Amino acid sequence: MRRFFLHFSLSILLFGSIWYALSQINWIGILGLNTLTQKTEKKLEDILWEAIQDSEEICSDSEANEALQTLWNRLCKSNQLDPNSVQVHLVINDEMNAFALPGGHILIHSGLIQGLETPEELAGVLGHEVAHVQLNHISKKMAKEVGVSLLLSAAGGGSAAGEAIKEILSQLSSSAYDRGLEKEADLKSVEYLKNAGINPNAMIGVMEKLETEIQSDLPSWLGSHPDLSERKEYLKIATEHIVLTEKPVLDSAAWEGLKTACD
Amino acid sequence: MISKQPFPYKPEEYETEKASNAYLMSLVVVIVGLPFPIINLIATWGYYMGQRKSSYFVRWHCLQALLSQISIVIINAFAMGWTWSIILSDRSLSNGYLAYMALAVFYNLLEFVVTIVTAIETRKGQHLSWWMYGPLTQVLCKPQP
C-alpha cells in the first residue's frame, strides 16, 4: 500500500507540474484564438448596427444629440472613460426602453426620455447601459442567451444570418440581463454618477417609474426585468451615505428640448 | 508506466484470453465513453463482476483494468465540466483550460496505447503491472476469491 501512495502522490505532483508549466504558455495567442474572437465580434457589431439602422428611426435633431453627448461627456470626464468607447443614439420609439449593442452603441428610446422626470434620471439610465458596455456584459449575455452557434451564423452571413440577426437584436433589446449582471451595472452606475457629481438617488426614481409602467401593464420588456423592488432596495443602501455637491446636468431648456425632440 | 512482474503460477490459455479481454473492454467502449466518461468505468466494472469467481490471474487483471479507469474518468469528467462551463456560463477560454485539455488528450492517448500493449502482452501470458494501479491491485486482489 505504501508503494501505491508513493506512486499516487508522484502522479498528482507530476500532473499538476506539467499542467502548471503548460499553462504558462500563451496558447490563446499562439493559436490566434483572440484574434479570431475579436474579428468575429467586430463583424457582428457592424452587422447588428446596420440592422438597427435599417429597422429603427434614429433622431437626427442636433440639439437633442448634443444634450445626450453632454451627459455622456460628463460621465466620461469624471470616470476616466474613453469618450469613443460609447456612442449614444436617440431612437424615435414610444416604448420606454434603452439598451446597449456590441461595439458600444447605446440606444435610448424617445419614449423613455418622455417618461423620465429629470436629466439626472436619464444620467442614471445612461450610466447603467454604459456599465453594461464597460463590464463586457453584452458579449456575455449574447454567448449565454443567444448561443454561440447563432452568433457565428449571424457573423458568417448566408441564408440563416437574417433570422439570427433578428433573434440577437430581439434578445438584446427586449430582455434583461441576469440578476447578477443587472446589479453589477446598477452599482457601477451609482459610482459613475457619484464621481460625476450627479445624485445617484435619481436611479431609484427610474426604478419607481419602471414599476409604475409594469403596473399599468404597458411594455412587455419591463415585465421581464428582475425584481425592481429588490433593485430599489440595494440602490437605497448603496446611495444612502453619499454626500456630494450636485452640479446641474442639463439646464431646463436643454432637458425640455430633449424631451420634445423628434416627437 | 508498466513493468513485467513474475506471477505465482503460469496462467492457462483461457485465463490469458479472459484477462486480456478486460483491457479490450475498456477500449471497445472508448468511443461511446468519450462524451460520457463514466461508461468506461461501468463497463469494466460489469466485466470485473462477471469474473469474480475466475482464477487469480483473471481477477487480478480485471481489477487492474477497472482501477485504471478511475484516473481517466476523473480527468475526462473535469475536462467535460470545464468545457460546459465555458459554453454555458461566463467563464472564458484561458491558457489554463487549453493546457488542461492538451494534457487530458495526451493522457487519454497514453492510456490507450498502454492498454493495447497490456492486452497483447497479457494474451501472451505476461503479467504486466501498471504504475500506481499495479501495487493497489496487488493489495486488493487476493489469490483466493
mmCIF file of C-alpha atoms in Angstrom:
data_model
loop_
_atom_site.group_PDB
_atom_site.id
_atom_site.type_symbol
_atom_site.label_atom_id
_atom_site.label_comp_id
_atom_site.label_asym_id
_atom_site.label_seq_id
_atom_site.Cartn_x
_atom_site.Cartn_y
_atom_site.Cartn_z
ATOM 1 C CA MET A 1 0.000 0.000 0.000
ATOM 2 C CA ARG A 2 2.954 2.350 0.684
ATOM 3 C CA ARG A 3 4.073 1.893 -2.907
ATOM 4 C CA PHE A 4 0.615 2.831 -4.140
ATOM 5 C CA PHE A 5 0.558 6.030 -2.076
ATOM 6 C CA LEU A 6 4.049 6.904 -3.255
ATOM 7 C CA HIS A 7 3.032 6.385 -6.894
ATOM 8 C CA PHE A 8 -0.235 8.258 -6.306
ATOM 9 C CA SER A 9 1.495 11.289 -4.777
ATOM 10 C CA LEU A 10 4.112 11.357 -7.516
ATOM 11 C CA SER A 11 1.403 11.122 -10.196
ATOM 12 C CA ILE A 12 -0.547 14.048 -8.743
ATOM 13 C CA LEU A 13 2.645 16.073 -8.441
ATOM 14 C CA LEU A 14 3.687 15.248 -11.999
ATOM 15 C CA PHE A 15 0.251 16.006 -13.453
ATOM 16 C CA GLY A 16 -0.004 19.290 -11.536
ATOM 17 C CA SER A 17 3.506 20.378 -12.514
ATOM 18 C CA ILE A 18 3.017 19.627 -16.206
ATOM 19 C CA TRP A 19 -0.339 21.413 -16.158
ATOM 20 C CA TYR A 20 1.184 24.437 -14.443
ATOM 21 C CA ALA A 21 4.102 24.513 -16.894
ATOM 22 C CA LEU A 22 1.784 24.198 -19.917
ATOM 23 C CA SER A 23 -0.493 26.920 -18.511
ATOM 24 C CA GLN A 24 2.407 29.366 -18.704
ATOM 25 C CA ILE A 25 2.385 29.082 -22.497
ATOM 26 C CA ASN A 26 0.236 31.669 -24.260
ATOM 27 C CA TRP A 27 -1.918 29.122 -26.121
ATOM 28 C CA ILE A 28 -4.600 31.683 -26.924
ATOM 29 C CA GLY A 29 -2.039 33.928 -28.600
ATOM 30 C CA ILE A 30 -0.223 31.081 -30.387
ATOM 31 C CA LEU A 31 -3.439 29.570 -31.739
ATOM 32 C CA GLY A 32 -4.732 33.018 -32.708
ATOM 33 C CA LEU A 33 -7.977 32.451 -30.786
ATOM 34 C CA ASN A 34 -8.067 36.007 -29.504
ATOM 35 C CA THR A 35 -7.801 37.481 -32.971
ATOM 36 C CA LEU A 36 -10.472 35.128 -34.224
ATOM 37 C CA THR A 37 -12.863 36.125 -31.442
ATOM 38 C CA GLN A 38 -12.161 39.821 -31.904
ATOM 39 C CA LYS A 39 -12.669 39.532 -35.665
ATOM 40 C CA THR A 40 -15.981 37.721 -35.206
ATOM 41 C CA GLU A 41 -17.118 40.252 -32.604
ATOM 42 C CA LYS A 42 -16.206 43.188 -34.826
ATOM 43 C CA LYS A 43 -18.102 41.678 -37.746
ATOM 44 C CA LEU A 44 -21.114 41.037 -35.531
ATOM 45 C CA GLU A 45 -21.015 44.625 -34.204
ATOM 46 C CA ASP A 46 -21.134 46.007 -37.748
ATOM 47 C CA ILE A 47 -23.919 43.655 -38.856
ATOM 48 C CA LEU A 48 -26.104 44.432 -35.828
ATOM 49 C CA TRP A 49 -25.576 48.156 -36.149
ATOM 50 C CA GLU A 50 -26.534 48.044 -39.832
ATOM 51 C CA ALA A 51 -29.664 46.068 -38.932
ATOM 52 C CA ILE A 52 -30.620 48.671 -36.319
ATOM 53 C CA GLN A 53 -30.126 51.488 -38.788
ATOM 54 C CA ASP A 54 -32.443 49.679 -41.201
ATOM 55 C CA SER A 55 -35.153 48.930 -38.660
ATOM 56 C CA GLU A 56 -35.127 51.902 -36.280
ATOM 57 C CA GLU A 57 -35.541 55.608 -36.859
ATOM 58 C CA ILE A 58 -32.600 57.445 -35.324
ATOM 59 C CA CYS A 59 -33.359 61.027 -34.286
ATOM 60 C CA SER A 60 -31.045 63.463 -36.027
ATOM 61 C CA ASP A 61 -32.086 66.549 -34.031
ATOM 62 C CA SER A 62 -28.758 68.235 -33.347
ATOM 63 C CA GLU A 63 -29.791 69.848 -30.055
ATOM 64 C CA ALA A 64 -31.122 66.596 -28.665
ATOM 65 C CA ASN A 65 -28.000 64.711 -29.661
ATOM 66 C CA GLU A 66 -25.858 67.475 -28.202
ATOM 67 C CA ALA A 67 -27.714 67.147 -24.895
ATOM 68 C CA LEU A 68 -27.114 63.387 -24.851
ATOM 69 C CA GLN A 69 -23.461 63.975 -25.705
ATOM 70 C CA THR A 70 -23.198 66.469 -22.807
ATOM 71 C CA LEU A 71 -24.466 63.788 -20.435
ATOM 72 C CA TRP A 72 -22.043 61.209 -21.782
ATOM 73 C CA ASN A 73 -19.112 63.641 -21.661
ATOM 74 C CA ARG A 74 -19.918 64.407 -18.030
ATOM 75 C CA LEU A 75 -19.784 60.706 -17.119
ATOM 76 C CA CYS A 76 -16.633 60.215 -19.205
ATOM 77 C CA LYS A 77 -14.626 63.044 -17.739
ATOM 78 C CA SER A 78 -15.165 62.154 -14.118
ATOM 79 C CA ASN A 79 -14.769 58.410 -14.555
ATOM 80 C CA GLN A 80 -11.762 58.348 -16.882
ATOM 81 C CA LEU A 81 -13.797 56.621 -19.592
ATOM 82 C CA ASP A 82 -12.740 56.730 -23.207
ATOM 83 C CA PRO A 83 -15.196 59.122 -24.940
ATOM 84 C CA ASN A 84 -15.002 56.988 -28.084
ATOM 85 C CA SER A 85 -15.927 53.769 -26.288
ATOM 86 C CA VAL A 86 -19.638 54.556 -26.474
ATOM 87 C CA GLN A 87 -21.942 56.213 -29.000
ATOM 88 C CA VAL A 88 -25.300 57.333 -27.640
ATOM 89 C CA HIS A 89 -28.211 57.369 -30.088
ATOM 90 C CA LEU A 90 -31.725 58.682 -29.640
ATOM 91 C CA VAL A 91 -34.256 56.359 -31.252
ATOM 92 C CA ILE A 92 -37.744 57.576 -32.129
ATOM 93 C CA ASN A 93 -39.855 54.985 -30.391
ATOM 94 C CA ASP A 94 -42.667 55.339 -27.838
ATOM 95 C CA GLU A 95 -41.606 52.295 -25.869
ATOM 96 C CA MET A 96 -39.826 53.036 -22.557
ATOM 97 C CA ASN A 97 -36.608 51.289 -23.403
ATOM 98 C CA ALA A 98 -32.859 51.684 -23.551
ATOM 99 C CA PHE A 99 -30.289 49.068 -24.436
ATOM 100 C CA ALA A 100 -26.700 48.575 -25.426
ATOM 101 C CA LEU A 101 -25.395 46.815 -28.503
ATOM 102 C CA PRO A 102 -21.970 45.286 -29.114
ATOM 103 C CA GLY A 103 -19.479 47.909 -30.222
ATOM 104 C CA GLY A 104 -20.572 50.445 -27.608
ATOM 105 C CA HIS A 105 -23.789 51.646 -29.273
ATOM 106 C CA ILE A 106 -26.312 52.722 -26.651
ATOM 107 C CA LEU A 107 -29.843 53.269 -27.900
ATOM 108 C CA ILE A 108 -32.233 55.362 -25.869
ATOM 109 C CA HIS A 109 -35.876 55.482 -26.907
ATOM 110 C CA SER A 110 -37.606 58.845 -27.012
ATOM 111 C CA GLY A 111 -40.452 57.186 -25.075
ATOM 112 C CA LEU A 112 -38.108 56.573 -22.162
ATOM 113 C CA ILE A 113 -36.931 60.180 -22.042
ATOM 114 C CA GLN A 114 -40.532 61.381 -22.096
ATOM 115 C CA GLY A 115 -41.339 59.079 -19.183
ATOM 116 C CA LEU A 116 -38.500 60.388 -17.006
ATOM 117 C CA GLU A 117 -38.777 63.494 -14.842
ATOM 118 C CA THR A 118 -35.224 64.777 -14.588
ATOM 119 C CA PRO A 119 -31.978 64.680 -16.579
ATOM 120 C CA GLU A 120 -30.385 63.010 -13.516
ATOM 121 C CA GLU A 121 -32.691 60.036 -14.046
ATOM 122 C CA LEU A 122 -31.590 59.863 -17.665
ATOM 123 C CA ALA A 123 -27.969 60.020 -16.494
ATOM 124 C CA GLY A 124 -28.742 57.010 -14.255
ATOM 125 C CA VAL A 125 -30.118 55.025 -17.214
ATOM 126 C CA LEU A 126 -27.147 56.038 -19.346
ATOM 127 C CA GLY A 127 -24.719 55.087 -16.570
ATOM 128 C CA HIS A 128 -26.402 51.700 -16.285
ATOM 129 C CA GLU A 129 -26.089 50.995 -20.018
ATOM 130 C CA VAL A 130 -22.515 52.327 -20.095
ATOM 131 C CA ALA A 131 -21.723 49.920 -17.239
ATOM 132 C CA HIS A 132 -23.046 47.006 -19.319
ATOM 133 C CA VAL A 133 -20.679 48.079 -22.099
ATOM 134 C CA GLN A 134 -17.668 48.702 -19.867
ATOM 135 C CA LEU A 135 -18.124 45.484 -17.888
ATOM 136 C CA ASN A 136 -18.395 43.436 -21.080
ATOM 137 C CA HIS A 137 -21.875 42.211 -20.177
ATOM 138 C CA ILE A 138 -23.147 42.292 -23.750
ATOM 139 C CA SER A 139 -20.919 39.574 -25.155
ATOM 140 C CA LYS A 140 -21.525 37.507 -22.003
ATOM 141 C CA LYS A 141 -25.268 37.836 -22.485
ATOM 142 C CA MET A 142 -25.070 37.064 -26.182
ATOM 143 C CA ALA A 143 -22.953 33.959 -25.629
ATOM 144 C CA LYS A 144 -25.222 32.760 -22.838
ATOM 145 C CA GLU A 145 -28.694 33.578 -24.101
ATOM 146 C CA VAL A 146 -28.336 33.808 -27.840
ATOM 147 C CA GLY A 147 -25.887 30.931 -28.141
ATOM 148 C CA VAL A 148 -22.502 30.672 -29.795
ATOM 149 C CA SER A 149 -23.858 28.868 -32.861
ATOM 150 C CA LEU A 150 -26.404 31.620 -33.603
ATOM 151 C CA LEU A 151 -23.719 34.300 -33.174
ATOM 152 C CA LEU A 152 -21.454 32.501 -35.610
ATOM 153 C CA SER A 153 -24.225 32.036 -38.163
ATOM 154 C CA ALA A 154 -25.080 35.755 -37.915
ATOM 155 C CA ALA A 155 -21.442 36.701 -38.404
ATOM 156 C CA GLY A 156 -20.971 34.136 -41.158
ATOM 157 C CA GLY A 157 -23.638 35.526 -43.465
ATOM 158 C CA GLY A 158 -25.706 33.248 -45.708
ATOM 159 C CA SER A 159 -29.400 32.411 -45.571
ATOM 160 C CA ALA A 160 -29.540 31.753 -41.835
ATOM 161 C CA ALA A 161 -27.913 35.081 -40.971
ATOM 162 C CA GLY A 162 -31.064 37.219 -41.314
ATOM 163 C CA GLU A 163 -33.062 35.214 -38.787
ATOM 164 C CA ALA A 164 -30.071 35.003 -36.473
ATOM 165 C CA ILE A 165 -29.622 38.802 -36.511
ATOM 166 C CA LYS A 166 -33.324 39.317 -35.716
ATOM 167 C CA GLU A 167 -33.095 36.904 -32.819
ATOM 168 C CA ILE A 168 -29.960 38.576 -31.419
ATOM 169 C CA LEU A 169 -31.484 42.054 -31.638
ATOM 170 C CA SER A 170 -34.672 40.846 -30.025
ATOM 171 C CA GLN A 171 -32.688 39.334 -27.149
ATOM 172 C CA LEU A 172 -30.551 42.433 -26.679
ATOM 173 C CA SER A 173 -33.399 44.926 -26.780
ATOM 174 C CA SER A 174 -36.256 43.120 -25.098
ATOM 175 C CA SER A 175 -34.974 41.209 -22.109
ATOM 176 C CA ALA A 176 -32.953 41.937 -19.043
ATOM 177 C CA TYR A 177 -29.539 40.634 -18.128
ATOM 178 C CA ASP A 178 -29.451 38.155 -15.304
ATOM 179 C CA ARG A 179 -29.765 39.473 -11.763
ATOM 180 C CA GLY A 180 -26.023 39.417 -11.075
ATOM 181 C CA LEU A 181 -25.155 41.473 -14.156
ATOM 182 C CA GLU A 182 -28.044 43.924 -13.592
ATOM 183 C CA LYS A 183 -26.913 44.513 -10.026
ATOM 184 C CA GLU A 184 -23.316 44.970 -11.124
ATOM 185 C CA ALA A 185 -24.418 47.543 -13.744
ATOM 186 C CA ASP A 186 -26.695 49.354 -11.262
ATOM 187 C CA LEU A 187 -23.918 49.684 -8.681
ATOM 188 C CA LYS A 188 -21.390 50.728 -11.316
ATOM 189 C CA SER A 189 -23.831 53.401 -12.470
ATOM 190 C CA VAL A 190 -24.115 54.679 -8.877
ATOM 191 C CA GLU A 191 -20.324 55.022 -8.870
ATOM 192 C CA TYR A 192 -20.288 56.823 -12.237
ATOM 193 C CA LEU A 193 -22.971 59.284 -11.090
ATOM 194 C CA LYS A 194 -21.291 59.905 -7.742
ATOM 195 C CA ASN A 195 -17.945 60.642 -9.423
ATOM 196 C CA ALA A 196 -19.717 62.975 -11.853
ATOM 197 C CA GLY A 197 -21.413 64.928 -9.061
ATOM 198 C CA ILE A 198 -24.862 63.642 -10.009
ATOM 199 C CA ASN A 199 -27.126 62.397 -7.246
ATOM 200 C CA PRO A 200 -27.408 58.598 -7.746
ATOM 201 C CA ASN A 201 -30.717 58.674 -5.885
ATOM 202 C CA ALA A 202 -32.153 59.501 -9.290
ATOM 203 C CA MET A 203 -31.796 55.820 -10.169
ATOM 204 C CA ILE A 204 -34.348 54.947 -7.504
ATOM 205 C CA GLY A 205 -36.722 57.340 -9.238
ATOM 206 C CA VAL A 206 -36.137 55.449 -12.502
ATOM 207 C CA MET A 207 -36.998 52.147 -10.800
ATOM 208 C CA GLU A 208 -40.204 53.659 -9.432
ATOM 209 C CA LYS A 209 -41.221 54.813 -12.894
ATOM 210 C CA LEU A 210 -40.500 51.393 -14.316
ATOM 211 C CA GLU A 211 -42.643 49.855 -11.573
ATOM 212 C CA THR A 212 -45.496 52.192 -12.485
ATOM 213 C CA GLU A 213 -45.137 51.160 -16.131
ATOM 214 C CA ILE A 214 -45.334 47.477 -15.177
ATOM 215 C CA GLN A 215 -48.421 48.095 -13.079
ATOM 216 C CA SER A 216 -50.113 49.822 -15.983
ATOM 217 C CA ASP A 217 -49.210 46.707 -17.965
ATOM 218 C CA LEU A 218 -47.566 48.585 -20.753
ATOM 219 C CA PRO A 219 -44.415 47.362 -22.486
ATOM 220 C CA SER A 220 -43.657 43.720 -22.066
ATOM 221 C CA TRP A 221 -39.882 44.092 -21.755
ATOM 222 C CA LEU A 222 -40.264 45.748 -18.375
ATOM 223 C CA GLY A 223 -42.049 42.725 -17.012
ATOM 224 C CA SER A 224 -39.026 40.582 -17.656
ATOM 225 C CA HIS A 225 -36.708 42.783 -15.595
ATOM 226 C CA PRO A 226 -35.650 41.165 -12.342
ATOM 227 C CA ASP A 227 -37.431 42.296 -9.250
ATOM 228 C CA LEU A 228 -37.458 46.076 -9.367
ATOM 229 C CA SER A 229 -38.204 46.436 -5.659
ATOM 230 C CA GLU A 230 -35.099 44.376 -4.913
ATOM 231 C CA ARG A 231 -33.092 46.697 -7.155
ATOM 232 C CA LYS A 232 -34.584 49.716 -5.392
ATOM 233 C CA GLU A 233 -33.569 48.252 -2.046
ATOM 234 C CA TYR A 234 -29.912 47.724 -2.862
ATOM 235 C CA LEU A 235 -29.777 51.116 -4.601
ATOM 236 C CA LYS A 236 -31.109 52.755 -1.427
ATOM 237 C CA ILE A 237 -28.384 51.035 0.607
ATOM 238 C CA ALA A 238 -25.693 51.982 -1.924
ATOM 239 C CA THR A 239 -26.723 55.625 -2.078
ATOM 240 C CA GLU A 240 -27.788 56.433 1.500
ATOM 241 C CA HIS A 241 -24.399 57.687 2.742
ATOM 242 C CA ILE A 242 -23.364 59.516 -0.394
ATOM 243 C CA VAL A 243 -22.860 63.203 0.226
ATOM 244 C CA LEU A 244 -21.976 65.315 -2.773
ATOM 245 C CA THR A 245 -22.136 68.788 -4.161
ATOM 246 C CA GLU A 246 -24.539 68.428 -7.014
ATOM 247 C CA LYS A 247 -23.927 70.218 -10.247
ATOM 248 C CA PRO A 248 -26.818 70.508 -12.701
ATOM 249 C CA VAL A 249 -26.624 68.002 -15.522
ATOM 250 C CA LEU A 250 -28.592 69.887 -18.163
ATOM 251 C CA ASP A 251 -30.311 73.243 -17.982
ATOM 252 C CA SER A 252 -34.089 73.129 -18.108
ATOM 253 C CA ALA A 253 -34.244 74.366 -21.699
ATOM 254 C CA ALA A 254 -31.920 71.599 -22.911
ATOM 255 C CA TRP A 255 -33.884 68.987 -20.954
ATOM 256 C CA GLU A 256 -37.219 70.156 -22.318
ATOM 257 C CA GLY A 257 -35.721 70.274 -25.804
ATOM 258 C CA LEU A 258 -34.509 66.699 -25.427
ATOM 259 C CA LYS A 259 -37.907 65.537 -24.185
ATOM 260 C CA THR A 260 -39.741 67.038 -27.112
ATOM 261 C CA ALA A 261 -37.145 66.328 -29.796
ATOM 262 C CA CYS A 262 -38.262 64.165 -32.714
ATOM 263 C CA ASP A 263 -41.800 63.919 -31.338
ATOM 264 C CA MET B 1 4.366 3.161 -16.582
ATOM 265 C CA ILE B 2 4.146 -0.631 -16.969
ATOM 266 C CA SER B 3 6.537 -3.292 -15.826
ATOM 267 C CA LYS B 4 6.731 -7.069 -16.292
ATOM 268 C CA GLN B 5 6.395 -8.843 -12.973
ATOM 269 C CA PRO B 6 6.653 -12.501 -12.004
ATOM 270 C CA PHE B 7 3.295 -14.201 -11.260
ATOM 271 C CA PRO B 8 2.910 -17.048 -8.721
ATOM 272 C CA TYR B 9 1.924 -19.518 -11.464
ATOM 273 C CA LYS B 10 1.876 -19.857 -15.245
ATOM 274 C CA PRO B 11 -1.648 -18.943 -16.459
ATOM 275 C CA GLU B 12 -3.564 -21.218 -18.794
ATOM 276 C CA GLU B 13 -4.586 -20.200 -22.316
ATOM 277 C CA TYR B 14 -8.230 -19.497 -21.319
ATOM 278 C CA GLU B 15 -7.048 -17.305 -18.412
ATOM 279 C CA THR B 16 -4.831 -15.122 -20.585
ATOM 280 C CA GLU B 17 -7.713 -14.681 -23.016
ATOM 281 C CA LYS B 18 -10.171 -13.595 -20.314
ATOM 282 C CA ALA B 19 -7.604 -11.322 -18.659
ATOM 283 C CA SER B 20 -6.712 -9.721 -21.982
ATOM 284 C CA ASN B 21 -10.412 -9.128 -22.721
ATOM 285 C CA ALA B 22 -10.681 -6.994 -19.579
ATOM 286 C CA TYR B 23 -8.348 -4.438 -21.179
ATOM 287 C CA LEU B 24 -10.055 -4.734 -24.552
ATOM 288 C CA MET B 25 -13.352 -3.996 -22.807
ATOM 289 C CA SER B 26 -12.137 -0.546 -21.816
ATOM 290 C CA LEU B 27 -11.088 0.078 -25.441
ATOM 291 C CA VAL B 28 -14.304 -1.139 -27.024
ATOM 292 C CA VAL B 29 -16.351 1.314 -25.024
ATOM 293 C CA VAL B 30 -13.944 4.182 -25.540
ATOM 294 C CA ILE B 31 -15.947 5.507 -28.494
ATOM 295 C CA VAL B 32 -19.187 5.522 -26.528
ATOM 296 C CA GLY B 33 -17.383 6.614 -23.396
ATOM 297 C CA LEU B 34 -15.700 9.737 -24.686
ATOM 298 C CA PRO B 35 -18.620 12.097 -24.094
ATOM 299 C CA PHE B 36 -19.695 10.128 -21.020
ATOM 300 C CA PRO B 37 -16.534 9.040 -19.183
ATOM 301 C CA ILE B 38 -18.499 7.070 -16.617
ATOM 302 C CA ILE B 39 -19.497 4.464 -19.243
ATOM 303 C CA ASN B 40 -15.952 3.033 -19.398
ATOM 304 C CA LEU B 41 -15.967 2.607 -15.667
ATOM 305 C CA ILE B 42 -19.365 0.890 -15.675
ATOM 306 C CA ALA B 43 -18.347 -1.472 -18.499
ATOM 307 C CA THR B 44 -15.105 -2.600 -16.874
ATOM 308 C CA TRP B 45 -16.925 -2.864 -13.531
ATOM 309 C CA GLY B 46 -19.523 -5.140 -15.183
ATOM 310 C CA TYR B 47 -16.786 -7.313 -16.709
ATOM 311 C CA TYR B 48 -14.953 -7.498 -13.378
ATOM 312 C CA MET B 49 -18.151 -8.542 -11.583
ATOM 313 C CA GLY B 50 -18.670 -11.284 -14.169
ATOM 314 C CA GLN B 51 -15.168 -12.640 -13.497
ATOM 315 C CA ARG B 52 -15.293 -12.518 -9.688
ATOM 316 C CA LYS B 53 -15.145 -16.311 -9.397
ATOM 317 C CA SER B 54 -12.423 -16.708 -12.014
ATOM 318 C CA SER B 55 -8.809 -17.594 -11.409
ATOM 319 C CA TYR B 56 -6.366 -15.313 -9.599
ATOM 320 C CA PHE B 57 -4.701 -14.200 -12.863
ATOM 321 C CA VAL B 58 -8.022 -13.256 -14.464
ATOM 322 C CA ARG B 59 -9.320 -11.438 -11.366
ATOM 323 C CA TRP B 60 -6.029 -9.616 -10.927
ATOM 324 C CA HIS B 61 -6.061 -8.202 -14.443
ATOM 325 C CA CYS B 62 -9.786 -7.466 -14.421
ATOM 326 C CA LEU B 63 -9.278 -5.435 -11.267
ATOM 327 C CA GLN B 64 -6.261 -3.606 -12.665
ATOM 328 C CA ALA B 65 -8.250 -2.774 -15.834
ATOM 329 C CA LEU B 66 -11.110 -1.482 -13.658
ATOM 330 C CA LEU B 67 -8.923 0.588 -11.340
ATOM 331 C CA SER B 68 -7.025 2.087 -14.258
ATOM 332 C CA GLN B 69 -10.285 3.695 -15.416
ATOM 333 C CA ILE B 70 -10.573 5.821 -12.284
ATOM 334 C CA SER B 71 -7.955 8.433 -13.159
ATOM 335 C CA ILE B 72 -9.134 8.771 -16.754
ATOM 336 C CA VAL B 73 -12.746 9.124 -15.619
ATOM 337 C CA ILE B 74 -11.807 11.912 -13.212
ATOM 338 C CA ILE B 75 -9.596 13.698 -15.757
ATOM 339 C CA ASN B 76 -12.217 13.451 -18.535
ATOM 340 C CA ALA B 77 -15.120 14.411 -16.277
ATOM 341 C CA PHE B 78 -13.248 17.521 -15.181
ATOM 342 C CA ALA B 79 -12.442 18.337 -18.821
ATOM 343 C CA MET B 80 -16.118 17.989 -19.755
ATOM 344 C CA GLY B 81 -17.308 20.054 -16.805
ATOM 345 C CA TRP B 82 -14.842 22.828 -17.599
ATOM 346 C CA THR B 83 -15.837 22.813 -21.279
ATOM 347 C CA TRP B 84 -19.552 23.019 -20.467
ATOM 348 C CA SER B 85 -18.936 25.833 -18.007
ATOM 349 C CA ILE B 86 -17.257 27.807 -20.804
ATOM 350 C CA ILE B 87 -20.101 27.143 -23.223
ATOM 351 C CA LEU B 88 -22.947 27.784 -20.800
ATOM 352 C CA SER B 89 -21.655 30.353 -18.351
ATOM 353 C CA ASP B 90 -19.490 33.444 -18.146
ATOM 354 C CA ARG B 91 -16.178 31.591 -17.999
ATOM 355 C CA SER B 92 -13.866 32.386 -20.861
ATOM 356 C CA LEU B 93 -11.290 30.405 -22.756
ATOM 357 C CA SER B 94 -7.985 30.502 -20.883
ATOM 358 C CA ASN B 95 -4.443 29.225 -21.248
ATOM 359 C CA GLY B 96 -5.075 27.058 -18.176
ATOM 360 C CA TYR B 97 -8.053 25.395 -19.872
ATOM 361 C CA LEU B 98 -6.176 24.772 -23.134
ATOM 362 C CA ALA B 99 -3.192 23.394 -21.199
ATOM 363 C CA TYR B 100 -5.505 21.078 -19.281
ATOM 364 C CA MET B 101 -7.202 19.870 -22.464
ATOM 365 C CA ALA B 102 -3.821 19.202 -24.111
ATOM 366 C CA LEU B 103 -2.727 17.225 -21.072
ATOM 367 C CA ALA B 104 -6.041 15.332 -20.943
ATOM 368 C CA VAL B 105 -5.752 14.369 -24.626
ATOM 369 C CA PHE B 106 -2.165 13.238 -24.078
ATOM 370 C CA TYR B 107 -3.178 11.184 -21.036
ATOM 371 C CA ASN B 108 -6.038 9.558 -22.966
ATOM 372 C CA LEU B 109 -3.690 8.618 -25.807
ATOM 373 C CA LEU B 110 -1.071 7.315 -23.395
ATOM 374 C CA GLU B 111 -3.635 5.192 -21.577
ATOM 375 C CA PHE B 112 -4.968 3.946 -24.914
ATOM 376 C CA VAL B 113 -1.521 2.788 -26.039
ATOM 377 C CA VAL B 114 -0.639 1.269 -22.659
ATOM 378 C CA THR B 115 -3.976 -0.580 -22.591
ATOM 379 C CA ILE B 116 -3.340 -2.098 -26.039
ATOM 380 C CA VAL B 117 0.194 -3.144 -25.086
ATOM 381 C CA THR B 118 -1.075 -4.667 -21.836
ATOM 382 C CA ALA B 119 -3.882 -6.516 -23.634
ATOM 383 C CA ILE B 120 -1.402 -8.012 -26.140
ATOM 384 C CA GLU B 121 1.181 -8.975 -23.522
ATOM 385 C CA THR B 122 -1.441 -10.389 -21.164
ATOM 386 C CA ARG B 123 -2.758 -12.526 -24.037
ATOM 387 C CA LYS B 124 0.771 -13.926 -24.361
ATOM 388 C CA GLY B 125 0.718 -14.856 -20.682
ATOM 389 C CA GLN B 126 2.886 -11.970 -19.449
ATOM 390 C CA HIS B 127 1.996 -10.321 -16.144
ATOM 391 C CA LEU B 128 2.177 -6.557 -16.570
ATOM 392 C CA SER B 129 1.784 -4.285 -13.584
ATOM 393 C CA TRP B 130 0.839 -0.629 -14.144
ATOM 394 C CA TRP B 131 2.323 2.317 -12.330
ATOM 395 C CA MET B 132 0.177 3.104 -9.255
ATOM 396 C CA TYR B 133 -2.644 0.678 -10.157
ATOM 397 C CA GLY B 134 -0.411 -2.445 -10.054
ATOM 398 C CA PRO B 135 0.534 -2.011 -6.370
ATOM 399 C CA LEU B 136 -3.093 -1.151 -5.500
ATOM 400 C CA THR B 137 -4.384 -4.241 -7.325
ATOM 401 C CA GLN B 138 -1.761 -6.308 -5.512
ATOM 402 C CA VAL B 139 -3.175 -5.139 -2.182
ATOM 403 C CA LEU B 140 -6.835 -5.562 -3.114
ATOM 404 C CA CYS B 141 -6.728 -8.838 -5.063
ATOM 405 C CA LYS B 142 -6.039 -11.996 -3.010
ATOM 406 C CA PRO B 143 -5.142 -15.404 -4.511
ATOM 407 C CA GLN B 144 -8.344 -16.946 -3.080
ATOM 408 C CA PRO B 145 -11.648 -15.333 -4.260
#
